[in-house]
GROMACS .gro file of C-alpha atoms in nm:
model
  284
    1MET     CA    1  -4.485  -3.826  -8.018
    2ASN     CA    2  -4.142  -3.845  -7.844
    3VAL     CA    3  -4.166  -3.848  -7.468
    4VAL     CA    4  -3.871  -3.687  -7.274
    5THR     CA    5  -3.772  -3.895  -6.961
    6PRO     CA    6  -3.676  -3.716  -6.649
    7MET     CA    7  -3.310  -3.821  -6.693
    8GLU     CA    8  -3.313  -3.654  -7.047
    9LEU     CA    9  -3.451  -3.333  -6.924
   10VAL     CA   10  -3.198  -3.322  -6.655
   11LEU     CA   11  -2.926  -3.383  -6.897
   12ASP     CA   12  -3.059  -3.114  -7.116
   13ILE     CA   13  -3.062  -2.869  -6.842
   14PHE     CA   14  -2.708  -2.963  -6.725
   15GLU     CA   15  -2.598  -2.901  -7.098
   16ALA     CA   16  -2.770  -2.577  -7.131
   17MET     CA   17  -2.612  -2.446  -6.812
   18GLN     CA   18  -2.262  -2.483  -6.970
   19GLN     CA   19  -2.360  -2.166  -7.168
   20PRO     CA   20  -2.297  -1.858  -6.974
   21GLN     CA   21  -2.612  -1.676  -7.143
   22MET     CA   22  -2.822  -1.973  -7.006
   23ARG     CA   23  -2.683  -1.976  -6.671
   24HIS     CA   24  -2.745  -1.590  -6.626
   25ALA     CA   25  -3.092  -1.641  -6.773
   26ALA     CA   26  -3.166  -1.919  -6.502
   27VAL     CA   27  -3.004  -1.722  -6.211
   28VAL     CA   28  -3.129  -1.355  -6.272
   29HIS     CA   29  -3.512  -1.445  -6.181
   30GLY     CA   30  -3.398  -1.512  -5.842
   31PRO     CA   31  -3.342  -1.147  -5.743
   32ILE     CA   32  -3.639  -1.025  -5.906
   33VAL     CA   33  -3.874  -1.250  -5.708
   34LEU     CA   34  -3.675  -1.222  -5.371
   35SER     CA   35  -3.653  -0.851  -5.409
   36ALA     CA   36  -4.042  -0.819  -5.433
   37ALA     CA   37  -4.037  -1.066  -5.125
   38SER     CA   38  -3.795  -0.838  -4.920
   39ALA     CA   39  -4.041  -0.544  -4.995
   40VAL     CA   40  -4.307  -0.753  -4.817
   41ALA     CA   41  -4.077  -0.860  -4.550
   42GLY     CA   42  -3.974  -0.515  -4.452
   43ALA     CA   43  -4.323  -0.394  -4.444
   44ALA     CA   44  -4.413  -0.696  -4.195
   45LEU     CA   45  -4.110  -0.613  -3.988
   46ALA     CA   46  -4.218  -0.241  -3.969
   47TRP     CA   47  -4.581  -0.362  -3.906
   48THR     CA   48  -4.469  -0.556  -3.598
   49GLY     CA   49  -4.211  -0.281  -3.476
   50GLY     CA   50  -3.944  -0.545  -3.503
   51ARG     CA   51  -4.052  -0.714  -3.180
   52HIS     CA   52  -4.190  -1.042  -3.352
   53ALA     CA   53  -3.886  -1.293  -3.370
   54GLY     CA   54  -4.048  -1.505  -3.635
   55VAL     CA   55  -4.107  -1.207  -3.850
   56ARG     CA   56  -3.760  -1.066  -3.798
   57TRP     CA   57  -3.578  -1.401  -3.882
   58THR     CA   58  -3.802  -1.459  -4.183
   59ALA     CA   59  -3.702  -1.091  -4.304
   60LEU     CA   60  -3.354  -1.158  -4.251
   61SER     CA   61  -3.354  -1.492  -4.431
   62VAL     CA   62  -3.524  -1.314  -4.735
   63PHE     CA   63  -3.256  -1.025  -4.753
   64ALA     CA   64  -2.970  -1.269  -4.712
   65ALA     CA   65  -3.094  -1.476  -5.000
   66LEU     CA   66  -3.167  -1.182  -5.199
   67ALA     CA   67  -2.787  -1.066  -5.142
   68ILE     CA   68  -2.671  -1.413  -5.239
   69SER     CA   69  -2.887  -1.460  -5.565
   70ALA     CA   70  -2.790  -1.094  -5.667
   71TRP     CA   71  -2.428  -1.167  -5.631
   72LEU     CA   72  -2.478  -1.488  -5.839
   73ALA     CA   73  -2.666  -1.318  -6.101
   74ALA     CA   74  -2.400  -1.033  -6.125
   75SER     CA   75  -2.129  -1.295  -6.160
   76SER     CA   76  -2.321  -1.495  -6.436
   77GLY     CA   77  -2.376  -1.157  -6.605
   78ALA     CA   78  -2.022  -1.088  -6.620
   79ALA     CA   79  -1.956  -1.395  -6.768
   80ALA     CA   80  -2.248  -1.377  -7.032
   81HIS     CA   81  -2.120  -1.020  -7.116
   82ARG     CA   82  -1.805  -1.164  -7.212
   83GLU     CA   83  -1.943  -1.381  -7.466
   84LEU     CA   84  -2.117  -1.105  -7.660
   85GLY     CA   85  -1.838  -1.009  -7.895
   86SER     CA   86  -1.874  -0.701  -8.097
   87ILE     CA   87  -2.189  -0.514  -8.015
   88SER     CA   88  -2.344  -0.186  -8.107
   89ALA     CA   89  -2.283   0.134  -7.906
   90GLU     CA   90  -2.638   0.160  -7.818
   91LEU     CA   91  -2.670  -0.186  -7.690
   92ARG     CA   92  -2.332  -0.134  -7.492
   93ASP     CA   93  -2.497   0.160  -7.314
   94VAL     CA   94  -2.796  -0.063  -7.204
   95ILE     CA   95  -2.580  -0.342  -7.098
   96ASP     CA   96  -2.336  -0.101  -6.905
   97GLN     CA   97  -2.613   0.073  -6.724
   98HIS     CA   98  -2.792  -0.265  -6.643
   99ARG     CA   99  -2.465  -0.413  -6.502
  100ALA     CA  100  -2.368  -0.091  -6.298
  101MET     CA  101  -2.722  -0.091  -6.149
  102GLY     CA  102  -2.731  -0.470  -6.075
  103ARG     CA  103  -2.429  -0.432  -5.865
  104TYR     CA  104  -2.606  -0.245  -5.595
  105VAL     CA  105  -2.888  -0.510  -5.566
  106TRP     CA  106  -2.681  -0.760  -5.356
  107ILE     CA  107  -2.551  -0.466  -5.145
  108MET     CA  108  -2.917  -0.371  -5.061
  109GLY     CA  109  -2.964  -0.730  -4.950
  110VAL     CA  110  -2.673  -0.712  -4.717
  111VAL     CA  111  -2.777  -0.374  -4.583
  112GLY     CA  112  -3.147  -0.516  -4.538
  113ALA     CA  113  -3.025  -0.832  -4.351
  114ALA     CA  114  -2.794  -0.633  -4.141
  115ALA     CA  115  -3.091  -0.399  -4.039
  116CYS     CA  116  -3.314  -0.686  -3.942
  117GLY     CA  117  -3.038  -0.817  -3.729
  118LEU     CA  118  -3.032  -0.491  -3.542
  119SER     CA  119  -3.406  -0.485  -3.500
  120ARG     CA  120  -3.376  -0.731  -3.218
  121PHE     CA  121  -3.209  -0.486  -2.988
  122SER     CA  122  -3.457  -0.359  -2.718
  123VAL     CA  123  -3.322  -0.010  -2.747
  124PRO     CA  124  -3.618   0.204  -2.890
  125ARG     CA  125  -3.410   0.419  -3.105
  126ILE     CA  126  -3.192   0.137  -3.243
  127ARG     CA  127  -3.498  -0.068  -3.330
  128LEU     CA  128  -3.696   0.209  -3.490
  129ALA     CA  129  -3.388   0.314  -3.701
  130SER     CA  130  -3.329  -0.067  -3.816
  131VAL     CA  131  -3.689  -0.106  -3.892
  132SER     CA  132  -3.705   0.200  -4.082
  133VAL     CA  133  -3.386   0.111  -4.275
  134THR     CA  134  -3.524  -0.237  -4.358
  135LEU     CA  135  -3.867  -0.087  -4.486
  136ALA     CA  136  -3.683   0.168  -4.698
  137VAL     CA  137  -3.423  -0.094  -4.846
  138GLY     CA  138  -3.696  -0.349  -4.916
  139THR     CA  139  -3.917  -0.090  -5.100
  140ILE     CA  140  -3.643   0.106  -5.292
  141GLY     CA  141  -3.479  -0.234  -5.370
  142ALA     CA  142  -3.789  -0.378  -5.527
  143GLY     CA  143  -3.815  -0.086  -5.765
  144TRP     CA  144  -3.455  -0.070  -5.834
  145THR     CA  145  -3.435  -0.442  -5.916
  146ALA     CA  146  -3.743  -0.419  -6.154
  147LEU     CA  147  -3.554  -0.129  -6.344
  148VAL     CA  148  -3.236  -0.359  -6.369
  149GLY     CA  149  -3.467  -0.651  -6.508
  150HIS     CA  150  -3.623  -0.395  -6.750
  151LEU     CA  151  -3.269  -0.305  -6.884
  152GLY     CA  152  -3.178  -0.667  -6.910
  153GLY     CA  153  -3.504  -0.732  -7.082
  154THR     CA  154  -3.438  -0.456  -7.332
  155ALA     CA  155  -3.090  -0.589  -7.423
  156VAL     CA  156  -3.246  -0.929  -7.497
  157TYR     CA  157  -3.580  -0.868  -7.660
  158ARG     CA  158  -3.494  -0.527  -7.841
  159PHE     CA  159  -3.130  -0.610  -7.937
  160GLY     CA  160  -3.106  -0.966  -7.933
  161ALA     CA  161  -2.820  -0.993  -7.691
  162GLY     CA  162  -2.743  -1.330  -7.539
  163VAL     CA  163  -2.990  -1.512  -7.781
  164ALA     CA  164  -2.881  -1.850  -7.842
  165VAL     CA  165  -2.859  -1.909  -8.225
  166VAL     CA  166  -2.852  -2.262  -8.360
  167GLU     CA  167  -2.802  -2.347  -8.707
  168ALA     CA  168  -3.075  -2.552  -8.861
  169PRO     CA  169  -2.976  -2.907  -8.986
  170ALA     CA  170  -2.956  -2.930  -9.367
  171SER     CA  171  -3.138  -3.257  -9.339
  172HIS     CA  172  -3.280  -3.522  -9.111
  173VAL     CA  173  -3.356  -3.899  -9.148
  174GLU     CA  174  -3.716  -4.023  -9.097
  175PRO     CA  175  -3.787  -4.352  -8.926
  176SER     CA  176  -3.844  -4.489  -9.256
  177GLY     CA  177  -3.514  -4.416  -9.361
  178GLU     CA  178  -3.605  -4.146  -9.610
  179VAL     CA  179  -3.360  -3.844  -9.601
  180VAL     CA  180  -3.568  -3.513  -9.573
  181ILE     CA  181  -3.403  -3.192  -9.661
  182ASP     CA  182  -3.529  -2.870  -9.502
  183PRO     CA  183  -3.635  -2.643  -9.786
  184ARG     CA  184  -3.572  -2.347  -9.585
  185VAL     CA  185  -3.200  -2.434  -9.549
  186VAL     CA  186  -3.195  -2.507  -9.925
  187GLN     CA  187  -3.349  -2.168 -10.011
  188PHE     CA  188  -3.103  -1.985  -9.772
  189ARG     CA  189  -2.808  -2.162  -9.879
  190ASP     CA  190  -2.879  -2.144 -10.257
  191ARG     CA  191  -3.061  -1.822 -10.303
  192VAL     CA  192  -3.026  -1.597 -10.007
  193LEU     CA  193  -2.672  -1.633  -9.876
  194PRO     CA  194  -2.489  -1.583 -10.213
  195VAL     CA  195  -2.693  -1.243 -10.236
  196LEU     CA  196  -2.591  -1.137  -9.894
  197ALA     CA  197  -2.227  -1.251  -9.963
  198LYS     CA  198  -2.203  -1.040 -10.276
  199LYS     CA  199  -2.401  -0.737 -10.184
  200CYS     CA  200  -2.358  -0.699  -9.817
  201MET     CA  201  -2.097  -0.895  -9.631
  202SER     CA  202  -1.792  -0.703  -9.788
  203CYS     CA  203  -1.896  -0.393  -9.593
  204HIS     CA  204  -2.088  -0.561  -9.296
  205SER     CA  205  -1.845  -0.821  -9.169
  206ALA     CA  206  -1.702  -0.891  -8.816
  207GLY     CA  207  -1.460  -0.643  -8.690
  208ALA     CA  208  -1.442  -0.257  -8.603
  209ALA     CA  209  -1.460  -0.163  -8.956
  210ALA     CA  210  -1.806  -0.313  -9.019
  211ALA     CA  211  -2.020  -0.055  -9.163
  212GLY     CA  212  -2.276   0.077  -8.913
  213GLY     CA  213  -2.127  -0.164  -8.663
  214LEU     CA  214  -2.348  -0.433  -8.827
  215ASP     CA  215  -2.198  -0.784  -8.896
  216MET     CA  216  -2.402  -0.980  -9.145
  217THR     CA  217  -2.173  -1.278  -9.159
  218THR     CA  218  -2.360  -1.450  -8.871
  219MET     CA  219  -2.711  -1.483  -8.745
  220ARG     CA  220  -2.584  -1.348  -8.413
  221GLY     CA  221  -2.450  -1.039  -8.591
  222LEU     CA  222  -2.813  -0.979  -8.762
  223LEU     CA  223  -2.982  -1.027  -8.441
  224ILE     CA  224  -2.765  -0.806  -8.239
  225GLY     CA  225  -2.754  -0.567  -8.537
  226GLY     CA  226  -2.542  -0.230  -8.545
  227GLY     CA  227  -2.607   0.130  -8.435
  228ARG     CA  228  -2.963   0.136  -8.544
  229GLY     CA  229  -3.059  -0.202  -8.354
  230PRO     CA  230  -3.133  -0.557  -8.483
  231ALA     CA  231  -3.095  -0.603  -8.855
  232ILE     CA  232  -3.381  -0.859  -8.872
  233VAL     CA  233  -3.689  -0.969  -8.705
  234PRO     CA  234  -3.728  -1.339  -8.762
  235GLY     CA  235  -4.083  -1.410  -8.904
  236ASP     CA  236  -4.153  -1.037  -8.996
  237ALA     CA  237  -3.972  -0.919  -9.307
  238ASP     CA  238  -4.166  -0.586  -9.309
  239ALA     CA  239  -4.035  -0.495  -8.960
  240SER     CA  240  -3.680  -0.588  -9.044
  241LEU     CA  241  -3.439  -0.325  -9.104
  242LEU     CA  242  -3.247  -0.534  -9.353
  243TYR     CA  243  -3.537  -0.562  -9.566
  244GLN     CA  244  -3.657  -0.213  -9.546
  245ALA     CA  245  -3.302  -0.105  -9.655
  246ALA     CA  246  -3.301  -0.354  -9.924
  247THR     CA  247  -3.634  -0.269 -10.065
  248TRP     CA  248  -3.553   0.117 -10.019
  249THR     CA  249  -3.863   0.156  -9.805
  250HIS     CA  250  -3.674   0.283  -9.508
  251GLU     CA  251  -3.696   0.655  -9.457
  252SER     CA  252  -3.308   0.690  -9.478
  253LEU     CA  253  -3.139   0.364  -9.560
  254ARG     CA  254  -3.097   0.235  -9.906
  255MET     CA  255  -2.864  -0.063  -9.947
  256PRO     CA  256  -2.648  -0.170 -10.116
  257ARG     CA  257  -2.495   0.179 -10.061
  258GLY     CA  258  -2.398   0.343 -10.388
  259GLY     CA  259  -2.522   0.023 -10.586
  260GLU     CA  260  -2.825  -0.078 -10.759
  261ARG     CA  261  -3.139  -0.207 -10.580
  262LEU     CA  262  -3.156  -0.585 -10.550
  263SER     CA  263  -3.375  -0.763 -10.801
  264ASP     CA  264  -3.730  -0.827 -10.732
  265SER     CA  265  -3.649  -1.201 -10.720
  266SER     CA  266  -3.378  -1.151 -10.468
  267LEU     CA  267  -3.592  -0.930 -10.260
  268SER     CA  268  -3.889  -1.192 -10.281
  269ASP     CA  269  -3.628  -1.458 -10.175
  270LEU     CA  270  -3.508  -1.233  -9.870
  271LYS     CA  271  -3.860  -1.165  -9.761
  272GLU     CA  272  -3.965  -1.523  -9.786
  273TRP     CA  273  -3.657  -1.636  -9.586
  274ILE     CA  274  -3.710  -1.390  -9.293
  275ASN     CA  275  -4.093  -1.462  -9.291
  276ALA     CA  276  -3.999  -1.839  -9.262
  277GLY     CA  277  -3.798  -1.771  -8.955
  278ALA     CA  278  -3.458  -1.660  -9.097
  279VAL     CA  279  -3.303  -2.005  -9.075
  280TRP     CA  280  -2.925  -1.990  -9.094
  281HIS     CA  281  -2.718  -2.264  -9.223
  282VAL     CA  282  -2.384  -2.229  -9.393
  283GLY     CA  283  -2.269  -2.603  -9.438
  284ARG     CA  284  -2.285  -2.804  -9.754
   0.00000   0.00000   0.00000
């Protein structure tokens, strides 16, 4: 068993953070946690009527941290969005809504922090108003941020946006010196890829002219999918739109369009490839 040293772990994290999607995934959890904490802080401030200095400063710190983390999340999200390339219209709508709502989270943090600061004044009306604003912003902000997170999760787990795809190595060398070739790579390269290239990729390739908005020339394109969503679900061929269309079991899709159904052997290879994890490798 290989033991990862602390230094190797630090280097792995540093390397991962060079990718916009990974940076966003790391930063985005901050606003989610802090928005929940801000709701609690706002309630505590309201409970004490804004007269307890410790509670007031704690609440102010939480809202300020929320504003900073939400701004960082919005900035990293913009960078991750630029790396997506061609995406389906449905995914674009989800991401646009996610980004639009996300921009307000840091504003809520600023407003909450300002209201916390105003609660220090001894004038009853100012204190009551500031405490009420803090409680409202904290409570509404927690629910708002949860919705933003839900939209982000939908983009990733339903549409595969931002999923890091790494091509599997065609072979590796054992400590004994023996070269072992991954049979999944061989199967994809020799039996699946040629069929996809001949029957599918002429219509489903990168660019605006891709049929259904689906690019089948990369694993990224298959995971993001087209107007109907992801084309494959790695590990589950029966749930994969590509396999349903190829086997003519889908209620409306029959691929290749206008052509004959794939042979039983090709369909078997396709199913086996998807069920084995849909390993993608184009090298020789």
